[in-house]
Short mmCIF file of N, CA and C in Angstrom, two decimals:
data_model
loop_
_atom_site.label_atom_id
_atom_site.label_comp_id
_atom_site.label_asym_id
_atom_site.label_seq_id
_atom_site.Cartn_x
_atom_site.Cartn_y
_atom_site.Cartn_z
N UNK N 116 11.47 31.75 9.77
CA UNK N 116 11.44 30.30 9.68
C UNK N 116 10.38 29.91 8.66
N UNK N 117 10.75 29.03 7.73
CA UNK N 117 9.85 28.55 6.69
C UNK N 117 9.67 27.05 6.86
N UNK N 118 8.48 26.56 6.47
CA UNK N 118 8.13 25.16 6.67
C UNK N 118 7.67 24.53 5.36
N UNK N 119 8.19 23.35 5.05
CA UNK N 119 7.76 22.59 3.87
C UNK N 119 6.87 21.45 4.35
N UNK N 120 5.62 21.46 3.91
CA UNK N 120 4.68 20.44 4.37
C UNK N 120 4.91 19.09 3.68
N UNK N 121 5.65 19.07 2.58
CA UNK N 121 5.94 17.80 1.91
C UNK N 121 7.08 17.07 2.61
N UNK N 122 8.20 17.77 2.80
CA UNK N 122 9.38 17.18 3.45
C UNK N 122 9.25 17.15 4.97
N UNK N 123 8.41 18.02 5.48
CA UNK N 123 8.26 18.23 6.93
C UNK N 123 9.58 18.71 7.54
N UNK N 124 10.17 19.68 6.86
CA UNK N 124 11.42 20.28 7.34
C UNK N 124 11.24 21.78 7.46
N UNK N 125 12.05 22.40 8.31
CA UNK N 125 12.06 23.85 8.41
C UNK N 125 13.33 24.36 7.74
N UNK N 126 13.26 25.62 7.32
CA UNK N 126 14.40 26.21 6.65
C UNK N 126 14.50 27.68 7.00
N UNK N 127 15.69 28.18 7.00
CA UNK N 127 15.94 29.61 7.25
C UNK N 127 16.57 30.26 6.03
N UNK N 128 16.48 29.60 4.88
CA UNK N 128 17.08 30.15 3.66
C UNK N 128 16.21 31.27 3.10
N UNK N 129 16.77 32.01 2.17
CA UNK N 129 16.05 33.12 1.54
C UNK N 129 15.18 32.64 0.38
N UNK N 130 15.32 31.39 -0.03
CA UNK N 130 14.55 30.85 -1.15
C UNK N 130 13.07 30.74 -0.80
N UNK N 131 12.24 30.77 -1.83
CA UNK N 131 10.80 30.57 -1.64
C UNK N 131 10.40 29.12 -1.83
N UNK N 132 11.32 28.31 -2.34
CA UNK N 132 11.04 26.90 -2.57
C UNK N 132 11.97 26.04 -1.73
N UNK N 133 11.45 24.89 -1.35
CA UNK N 133 12.22 23.92 -0.57
C UNK N 133 13.17 23.16 -1.50
N UNK N 134 14.06 22.35 -0.93
CA UNK N 134 14.97 21.52 -1.71
C UNK N 134 14.21 20.54 -2.59
N UNK N 135 13.02 20.12 -2.14
CA UNK N 135 12.22 19.16 -2.90
C UNK N 135 11.50 19.81 -4.08
N UNK N 136 11.49 21.14 -4.15
CA UNK N 136 10.85 21.84 -5.24
C UNK N 136 9.50 22.44 -4.89
N UNK N 137 8.97 22.10 -3.75
CA UNK N 137 7.67 22.61 -3.34
C UNK N 137 7.82 23.96 -2.64
N UNK N 138 6.80 24.83 -2.77
CA UNK N 138 6.84 26.14 -2.11
C UNK N 138 6.65 25.96 -0.60
N UNK N 139 7.30 26.83 0.14
CA UNK N 139 7.13 26.80 1.59
C UNK N 139 5.72 27.24 1.95
N UNK N 140 5.21 26.72 3.05
CA UNK N 140 3.87 27.08 3.52
C UNK N 140 3.83 28.54 3.93
N UNK N 141 2.73 29.19 3.58
CA UNK N 141 2.58 30.60 3.92
C UNK N 141 2.24 30.76 5.40
N UNK N 142 1.51 29.80 5.94
CA UNK N 142 1.07 29.87 7.33
C UNK N 142 1.80 28.80 8.14
N UNK N 143 2.38 29.20 9.25
CA UNK N 143 3.11 28.27 10.11
C UNK N 143 2.29 27.97 11.34
N UNK N 144 1.96 26.69 11.52
CA UNK N 144 1.24 26.23 12.69
C UNK N 144 2.23 25.46 13.57
N UNK N 145 2.29 25.80 14.83
CA UNK N 145 3.27 25.18 15.73
C UNK N 145 2.94 23.73 16.07
N UNK N 146 1.78 23.23 15.64
CA UNK N 146 1.43 21.83 15.88
C UNK N 146 1.74 20.94 14.68
N UNK N 147 2.26 21.52 13.60
CA UNK N 147 2.61 20.72 12.43
C UNK N 147 3.84 19.87 12.74
N UNK N 148 3.89 18.66 12.17
CA UNK N 148 5.05 17.80 12.44
C UNK N 148 6.28 18.25 11.66
N UNK N 149 7.42 18.15 12.29
CA UNK N 149 8.69 18.48 11.65
C UNK N 149 9.66 17.32 11.89
N UNK N 150 10.50 17.06 10.88
CA UNK N 150 11.45 15.96 10.99
C UNK N 150 12.49 16.30 12.04
N UNK N 151 12.62 15.42 13.00
CA UNK N 151 13.58 15.63 14.08
C UNK N 151 14.89 14.92 13.78
N UNK N 152 14.82 13.62 13.59
CA UNK N 152 16.05 12.84 13.40
C UNK N 152 15.73 11.54 12.67
N UNK N 153 16.72 11.04 11.94
CA UNK N 153 16.62 9.71 11.32
C UNK N 153 17.70 8.85 11.94
N UNK N 154 17.29 7.72 12.52
CA UNK N 154 18.23 6.87 13.24
C UNK N 154 18.13 5.43 12.75
N UNK N 155 19.13 4.63 13.14
CA UNK N 155 19.10 3.21 12.82
C UNK N 155 18.52 2.44 14.01
N UNK N 156 18.51 1.14 13.89
CA UNK N 156 17.93 0.26 14.91
C UNK N 156 18.61 0.42 16.27
N UNK N 157 19.88 0.71 16.28
CA UNK N 157 20.64 0.81 17.52
C UNK N 157 20.19 2.00 18.36
N UNK N 158 20.01 3.17 17.73
CA UNK N 158 19.64 4.38 18.46
C UNK N 158 18.13 4.55 18.65
N UNK N 159 17.34 3.67 18.04
CA UNK N 159 15.88 3.78 18.10
C UNK N 159 15.38 3.79 19.55
N UNK N 160 15.84 2.86 20.34
CA UNK N 160 15.41 2.76 21.73
C UNK N 160 15.79 3.99 22.55
N UNK N 161 16.98 4.50 22.32
CA UNK N 161 17.45 5.69 23.05
C UNK N 161 16.56 6.89 22.73
N UNK N 162 16.25 7.07 21.44
CA UNK N 162 15.41 8.21 21.03
C UNK N 162 14.03 8.09 21.65
N UNK N 163 13.41 6.91 21.55
CA UNK N 163 12.06 6.73 22.10
C UNK N 163 12.02 6.95 23.61
N UNK N 164 12.97 6.37 24.32
CA UNK N 164 13.00 6.52 25.78
C UNK N 164 13.19 7.97 26.18
N UNK N 165 14.04 8.68 25.47
CA UNK N 165 14.30 10.09 25.79
C UNK N 165 13.06 10.94 25.55
N UNK N 166 12.38 10.73 24.40
CA UNK N 166 11.19 11.52 24.09
C UNK N 166 10.05 11.23 25.07
N UNK N 167 9.90 9.97 25.45
CA UNK N 167 8.85 9.62 26.43
C UNK N 167 9.19 10.22 27.79
N UNK N 168 10.44 10.13 28.19
CA UNK N 168 10.88 10.66 29.49
C UNK N 168 10.65 12.17 29.58
N UNK N 169 10.90 12.89 28.47
CA UNK N 169 10.73 14.34 28.45
C UNK N 169 9.29 14.76 28.13
N UNK N 170 8.40 13.77 27.94
CA UNK N 170 6.98 14.02 27.64
C UNK N 170 6.81 14.85 26.37
N UNK N 171 7.51 14.42 25.33
CA UNK N 171 7.45 15.08 24.03
C UNK N 171 6.64 14.19 23.09
N UNK N 172 5.55 14.72 22.53
CA UNK N 172 4.77 13.91 21.58
C UNK N 172 5.57 13.70 20.30
N UNK N 173 5.51 12.48 19.76
CA UNK N 173 6.26 12.17 18.56
C UNK N 173 5.53 11.13 17.73
N UNK N 174 5.93 11.03 16.48
CA UNK N 174 5.47 9.94 15.63
C UNK N 174 6.70 9.36 14.96
N UNK N 175 6.59 8.09 14.62
CA UNK N 175 7.72 7.35 14.05
C UNK N 175 7.31 6.82 12.68
N UNK N 176 8.22 6.88 11.73
CA UNK N 176 7.98 6.33 10.40
C UNK N 176 9.16 5.45 10.03
N UNK N 177 8.87 4.25 9.56
CA UNK N 177 9.91 3.32 9.16
C UNK N 177 10.27 3.57 7.70
N UNK N 178 11.55 3.69 7.42
CA UNK N 178 12.02 3.88 6.05
C UNK N 178 13.02 2.78 5.71
N UNK N 179 12.65 1.54 5.98
CA UNK N 179 13.53 0.41 5.75
C UNK N 179 13.43 -0.08 4.31
N UNK N 180 14.51 -0.68 3.85
CA UNK N 180 14.52 -1.34 2.56
C UNK N 180 14.21 -2.81 2.81
N UNK N 181 13.17 -3.32 2.15
CA UNK N 181 12.75 -4.70 2.36
C UNK N 181 12.97 -5.50 1.08
N UNK N 182 13.59 -6.64 1.24
CA UNK N 182 13.83 -7.55 0.12
C UNK N 182 13.00 -8.80 0.34
N UNK N 183 12.39 -9.37 -0.72
CA UNK N 183 11.57 -10.56 -0.54
C UNK N 183 12.36 -11.76 -0.01
N UNK N 184 13.63 -11.83 -0.35
CA UNK N 184 14.43 -12.97 0.07
C UNK N 184 15.09 -12.74 1.42
N UNK N 185 15.66 -11.56 1.60
CA UNK N 185 16.45 -11.27 2.80
C UNK N 185 15.64 -10.64 3.92
N UNK N 186 14.45 -10.14 3.65
CA UNK N 186 13.66 -9.45 4.67
C UNK N 186 14.11 -8.00 4.79
N UNK N 187 14.06 -7.47 6.00
CA UNK N 187 14.46 -6.08 6.22
C UNK N 187 15.99 -5.98 6.15
N UNK N 188 16.47 -5.14 5.23
CA UNK N 188 17.91 -5.01 5.05
C UNK N 188 18.49 -3.87 5.86
N UNK N 189 17.75 -2.78 5.96
CA UNK N 189 18.29 -1.60 6.62
C UNK N 189 17.18 -0.98 7.47
N UNK N 190 17.21 -1.20 8.76
CA UNK N 190 16.19 -0.66 9.66
C UNK N 190 16.47 0.79 10.01
N UNK N 191 15.81 1.73 9.32
CA UNK N 191 15.97 3.17 9.57
C UNK N 191 14.61 3.70 10.02
N UNK N 192 14.64 4.65 10.94
CA UNK N 192 13.42 5.24 11.48
C UNK N 192 13.55 6.75 11.50
N UNK N 193 12.47 7.43 11.11
CA UNK N 193 12.43 8.88 11.13
C UNK N 193 11.44 9.28 12.22
N UNK N 194 11.85 10.22 13.06
CA UNK N 194 10.99 10.71 14.15
C UNK N 194 10.56 12.14 13.85
N UNK N 195 9.26 12.39 14.05
CA UNK N 195 8.67 13.71 13.85
C UNK N 195 8.10 14.20 15.17
N UNK N 196 8.26 15.50 15.42
CA UNK N 196 7.68 16.14 16.60
C UNK N 196 6.96 17.41 16.15
N UNK N 197 6.03 17.91 16.96
CA UNK N 197 5.42 19.20 16.61
C UNK N 197 6.49 20.30 16.62
N UNK N 198 6.32 21.30 15.77
CA UNK N 198 7.31 22.37 15.66
C UNK N 198 7.56 23.03 17.01
N UNK N 199 6.52 23.18 17.80
CA UNK N 199 6.70 23.85 19.09
C UNK N 199 7.61 23.07 20.04
N UNK N 200 7.76 21.76 19.82
CA UNK N 200 8.61 20.92 20.68
C UNK N 200 10.00 20.68 20.08
N UNK N 201 10.31 21.31 18.96
CA UNK N 201 11.56 21.02 18.26
C UNK N 201 12.79 21.36 19.10
N UNK N 202 12.82 22.55 19.68
CA UNK N 202 13.99 22.96 20.47
C UNK N 202 14.17 22.08 21.70
N UNK N 203 13.07 21.77 22.37
CA UNK N 203 13.13 20.91 23.55
C UNK N 203 13.61 19.50 23.17
N UNK N 204 13.19 19.01 22.00
CA UNK N 204 13.60 17.69 21.53
C UNK N 204 15.09 17.66 21.19
N UNK N 205 15.56 18.71 20.55
CA UNK N 205 16.98 18.77 20.20
C UNK N 205 17.83 18.82 21.47
N UNK N 206 17.37 19.59 22.46
CA UNK N 206 18.10 19.64 23.73
C UNK N 206 18.16 18.27 24.38
N UNK N 207 17.03 17.58 24.40
CA UNK N 207 16.96 16.27 25.06
C UNK N 207 17.83 15.23 24.34
N UNK N 208 17.72 15.17 23.02
CA UNK N 208 18.49 14.16 22.28
C UNK N 208 19.97 14.53 22.16
N UNK N 209 20.27 15.82 22.17
CA UNK N 209 21.68 16.23 22.16
C UNK N 209 22.35 15.87 23.46
N UNK N 210 21.59 15.86 24.54
CA UNK N 210 22.13 15.52 25.85
C UNK N 210 22.51 14.05 25.99
N UNK N 211 21.86 13.17 25.22
CA UNK N 211 22.17 11.74 25.28
C UNK N 211 22.95 11.29 24.04
N UNK N 212 23.44 12.26 23.28
CA UNK N 212 24.26 12.01 22.10
C UNK N 212 23.55 11.18 21.04
N UNK N 213 22.22 11.33 20.95
CA UNK N 213 21.46 10.60 19.93
C UNK N 213 21.38 11.39 18.63
N UNK N 214 21.74 12.68 18.68
CA UNK N 214 21.74 13.50 17.46
C UNK N 214 22.67 14.68 17.63
N UNK N 215 23.11 15.22 16.51
CA UNK N 215 23.94 16.42 16.53
C UNK N 215 23.05 17.64 16.51
N UNK N 216 23.50 18.71 17.12
CA UNK N 216 22.72 19.95 17.13
C UNK N 216 22.84 20.59 15.75
N UNK N 217 21.68 20.86 15.10
CA UNK N 217 21.72 21.42 13.74
C UNK N 217 22.19 22.87 13.70
N UNK N 218 22.53 23.33 12.50
CA UNK N 218 23.04 24.70 12.31
C UNK N 218 22.01 25.76 12.69
N UNK N 219 20.75 25.48 12.45
CA UNK N 219 19.69 26.46 12.66
C UNK N 219 19.21 26.54 14.11
N UNK N 220 19.82 25.80 15.01
CA UNK N 220 19.35 25.73 16.40
C UNK N 220 19.26 27.10 17.06
N UNK N 221 20.26 27.94 16.86
CA UNK N 221 20.27 29.27 17.49
C UNK N 221 19.20 30.19 16.91
N UNK N 222 18.74 29.91 15.70
CA UNK N 222 17.73 30.75 15.06
C UNK N 222 16.31 30.39 15.45
N UNK N 223 16.13 29.28 16.14
CA UNK N 223 14.79 28.83 16.52
C UNK N 223 14.20 29.78 17.57
N UNK N 224 13.07 30.37 17.24
CA UNK N 224 12.36 31.24 18.17
C UNK N 224 11.06 30.54 18.55
N UNK N 225 11.17 29.59 19.46
CA UNK N 225 10.03 28.78 19.86
C UNK N 225 9.78 28.96 21.36
N UNK N 226 8.56 28.67 21.82
CA UNK N 226 8.28 28.83 23.25
C UNK N 226 9.11 27.87 24.10
N UNK N 227 9.47 28.33 25.29
CA UNK N 227 10.28 27.50 26.19
C UNK N 227 9.49 26.34 26.78
N UNK N 228 8.22 26.58 27.07
CA UNK N 228 7.36 25.54 27.65
C UNK N 228 6.19 25.26 26.72
N UNK N 229 6.41 24.50 25.65
CA UNK N 229 5.31 24.22 24.72
C UNK N 229 4.28 23.31 25.35
N UNK N 230 3.06 23.41 24.86
CA UNK N 230 1.97 22.57 25.37
C UNK N 230 1.38 21.78 24.23
N UNK N 231 0.96 20.57 24.53
CA UNK N 231 0.34 19.70 23.55
C UNK N 231 -1.04 19.32 24.06
N UNK N 232 -2.03 19.50 23.21
CA UNK N 232 -3.39 19.17 23.58
C UNK N 232 -3.86 17.97 22.77
N UNK N 233 -4.31 16.94 23.47
CA UNK N 233 -4.89 15.79 22.79
C UNK N 233 -6.28 16.16 22.30
N UNK N 234 -6.73 15.47 21.27
CA UNK N 234 -8.06 15.71 20.74
C UNK N 234 -9.10 15.23 21.76
N UNK N 235 -10.14 16.03 21.96
CA UNK N 235 -11.16 15.66 22.93
C UNK N 235 -11.92 14.43 22.43
N UNK N 236 -12.46 13.62 23.35
CA UNK N 236 -13.20 12.42 22.93
C UNK N 236 -14.41 12.75 22.05
N UNK N 237 -15.09 13.86 22.33
CA UNK N 237 -16.24 14.24 21.53
C UNK N 237 -15.82 14.56 20.10
N UNK N 238 -14.75 15.34 19.96
CA UNK N 238 -14.26 15.70 18.64
C UNK N 238 -13.80 14.45 17.88
N UNK N 239 -13.16 13.53 18.58
CA UNK N 239 -12.71 12.28 17.95
C UNK N 239 -13.89 11.47 17.44
N UNK N 240 -14.98 11.40 18.22
CA UNK N 240 -16.17 10.66 17.80
C UNK N 240 -16.84 11.32 16.60
N UNK N 241 -16.90 12.66 16.61
CA UNK N 241 -17.51 13.38 15.49
C UNK N 241 -16.71 13.15 14.21
N UNK N 242 -15.40 13.24 14.30
CA UNK N 242 -14.56 13.02 13.13
C UNK N 242 -14.68 11.58 12.63
N UNK N 243 -14.74 10.64 13.54
CA UNK N 243 -14.90 9.23 13.16
C UNK N 243 -16.24 9.01 12.45
N UNK N 244 -17.32 9.63 12.97
CA UNK N 244 -18.64 9.49 12.36
C UNK N 244 -18.68 10.13 10.97
N UNK N 245 -18.14 11.34 10.85
CA UNK N 245 -18.12 12.03 9.56
C UNK N 245 -17.28 11.24 8.55
N UNK N 246 -16.18 10.67 8.98
CA UNK N 246 -15.34 9.86 8.10
C UNK N 246 -16.09 8.61 7.63
N UNK N 247 -16.82 7.99 8.53
CA UNK N 247 -17.59 6.80 8.18
C UNK N 247 -18.67 7.14 7.15
N UNK N 248 -19.40 8.22 7.38
CA UNK N 248 -20.44 8.65 6.44
C UNK N 248 -19.82 9.00 5.09
N UNK N 249 -18.69 9.69 5.09
CA UNK N 249 -18.00 10.02 3.85
C UNK N 249 -17.56 8.78 3.09
N UNK N 250 -17.06 7.77 3.82
CA UNK N 250 -16.65 6.51 3.20
C UNK N 250 -17.84 5.81 2.56
N UNK N 251 -18.97 5.76 3.26
CA UNK N 251 -20.17 5.13 2.72
C UNK N 251 -20.62 5.86 1.46
N UNK N 252 -20.57 7.19 1.45
CA UNK N 252 -20.98 7.96 0.27
C UNK N 252 -20.05 7.69 -0.91
N UNK N 253 -18.75 7.57 -0.66
CA UNK N 253 -17.81 7.28 -1.74
C UNK N 253 -18.07 5.89 -2.32
N UNK N 254 -18.29 4.89 -1.46
CA UNK N 254 -18.59 3.54 -1.93
C UNK N 254 -19.89 3.55 -2.74
N UNK N 255 -20.90 4.25 -2.24
CA UNK N 255 -22.18 4.34 -2.96
C UNK N 255 -21.99 4.98 -4.33
N UNK N 256 -21.20 6.06 -4.40
CA UNK N 256 -20.96 6.73 -5.68
C UNK N 256 -20.22 5.82 -6.65
N UNK N 257 -19.24 5.05 -6.18
CA UNK N 257 -18.50 4.13 -7.05
C UNK N 257 -19.40 3.02 -7.57
N UNK N 258 -20.20 2.43 -6.71
CA UNK N 258 -21.11 1.35 -7.12
C UNK N 258 -22.13 1.88 -8.12
N UNK N 259 -22.67 3.06 -7.86
CA UNK N 259 -23.64 3.65 -8.77
C UNK N 259 -23.01 3.95 -10.13
N UNK N 260 -21.78 4.49 -10.13
CA UNK N 260 -21.10 4.80 -11.39
C UNK N 260 -20.84 3.52 -12.19
N UNK N 261 -20.39 2.47 -11.53
CA UNK N 261 -20.15 1.20 -12.22
C UNK N 261 -21.46 0.64 -12.76
N UNK N 262 -22.52 0.75 -12.02
CA UNK N 262 -23.83 0.28 -12.45
C UNK N 262 -24.31 1.04 -13.69
N UNK N 263 -24.12 2.35 -13.70
CA UNK N 263 -24.53 3.17 -14.85
C UNK N 263 -23.69 2.81 -16.08
N UNK N 264 -22.38 2.67 -15.89
CA UNK N 264 -21.50 2.32 -17.01
C UNK N 264 -21.84 0.94 -17.56
N UNK N 265 -22.11 -0.04 -16.66
CA UNK N 265 -22.49 -1.36 -17.09
C UNK N 265 -23.81 -1.34 -17.85
N UNK N 266 -24.77 -0.59 -17.38
CA UNK N 266 -26.05 -0.46 -18.06
C UNK N 266 -25.89 0.15 -19.44
N UNK N 267 -24.99 1.13 -19.57
CA UNK N 267 -24.75 1.75 -20.86
C UNK N 267 -24.18 0.74 -21.85
N UNK N 268 -23.22 -0.06 -21.41
CA UNK N 268 -22.60 -1.03 -22.29
C UNK N 268 -23.56 -2.19 -22.63
N UNK N 269 -24.44 -2.52 -21.73
CA UNK N 269 -25.41 -3.60 -21.98
C UNK N 269 -26.42 -3.19 -23.05
N UNK N 270 -26.71 -1.90 -23.18
CA UNK N 270 -27.65 -1.41 -24.18
C UNK N 270 -27.04 -1.42 -25.58
N UNK N 271 -25.70 -1.41 -25.65
CA UNK N 271 -25.05 -1.41 -26.96
C UNK N 271 -25.19 -2.75 -27.55
#
């Protein structure tokens, strides 16, 4: 099984490159997100209810076409799940006819009872603090660079 981190798709082909042109990842992490299904507004509720009922972690991305005059023209949603939950998700959504079972389903060698661990509160606080400090340093570097460039031009 090969994984493309750009498309977030898995592949069982013999190629070293994905359809998008990017090389497949050398290391496969079972917590990486993989594209599960793309649905319209009608099936959105069914997919969400099924994933919540089965306790499958997921993320949703809107891929709608928006027009300034007409508003949202085509409400499409893409759902991503961790790779370890892919088989369980396909089983759940196939049971409610929200998606078709893909060709590669039989080739999936994933754990039967996958586990998902939320980030600990301490780790979340540390990451938030480090991100804040990094943001302040980037702003400081930009302001300093603009100040230096302005000073250079003022001397001319």
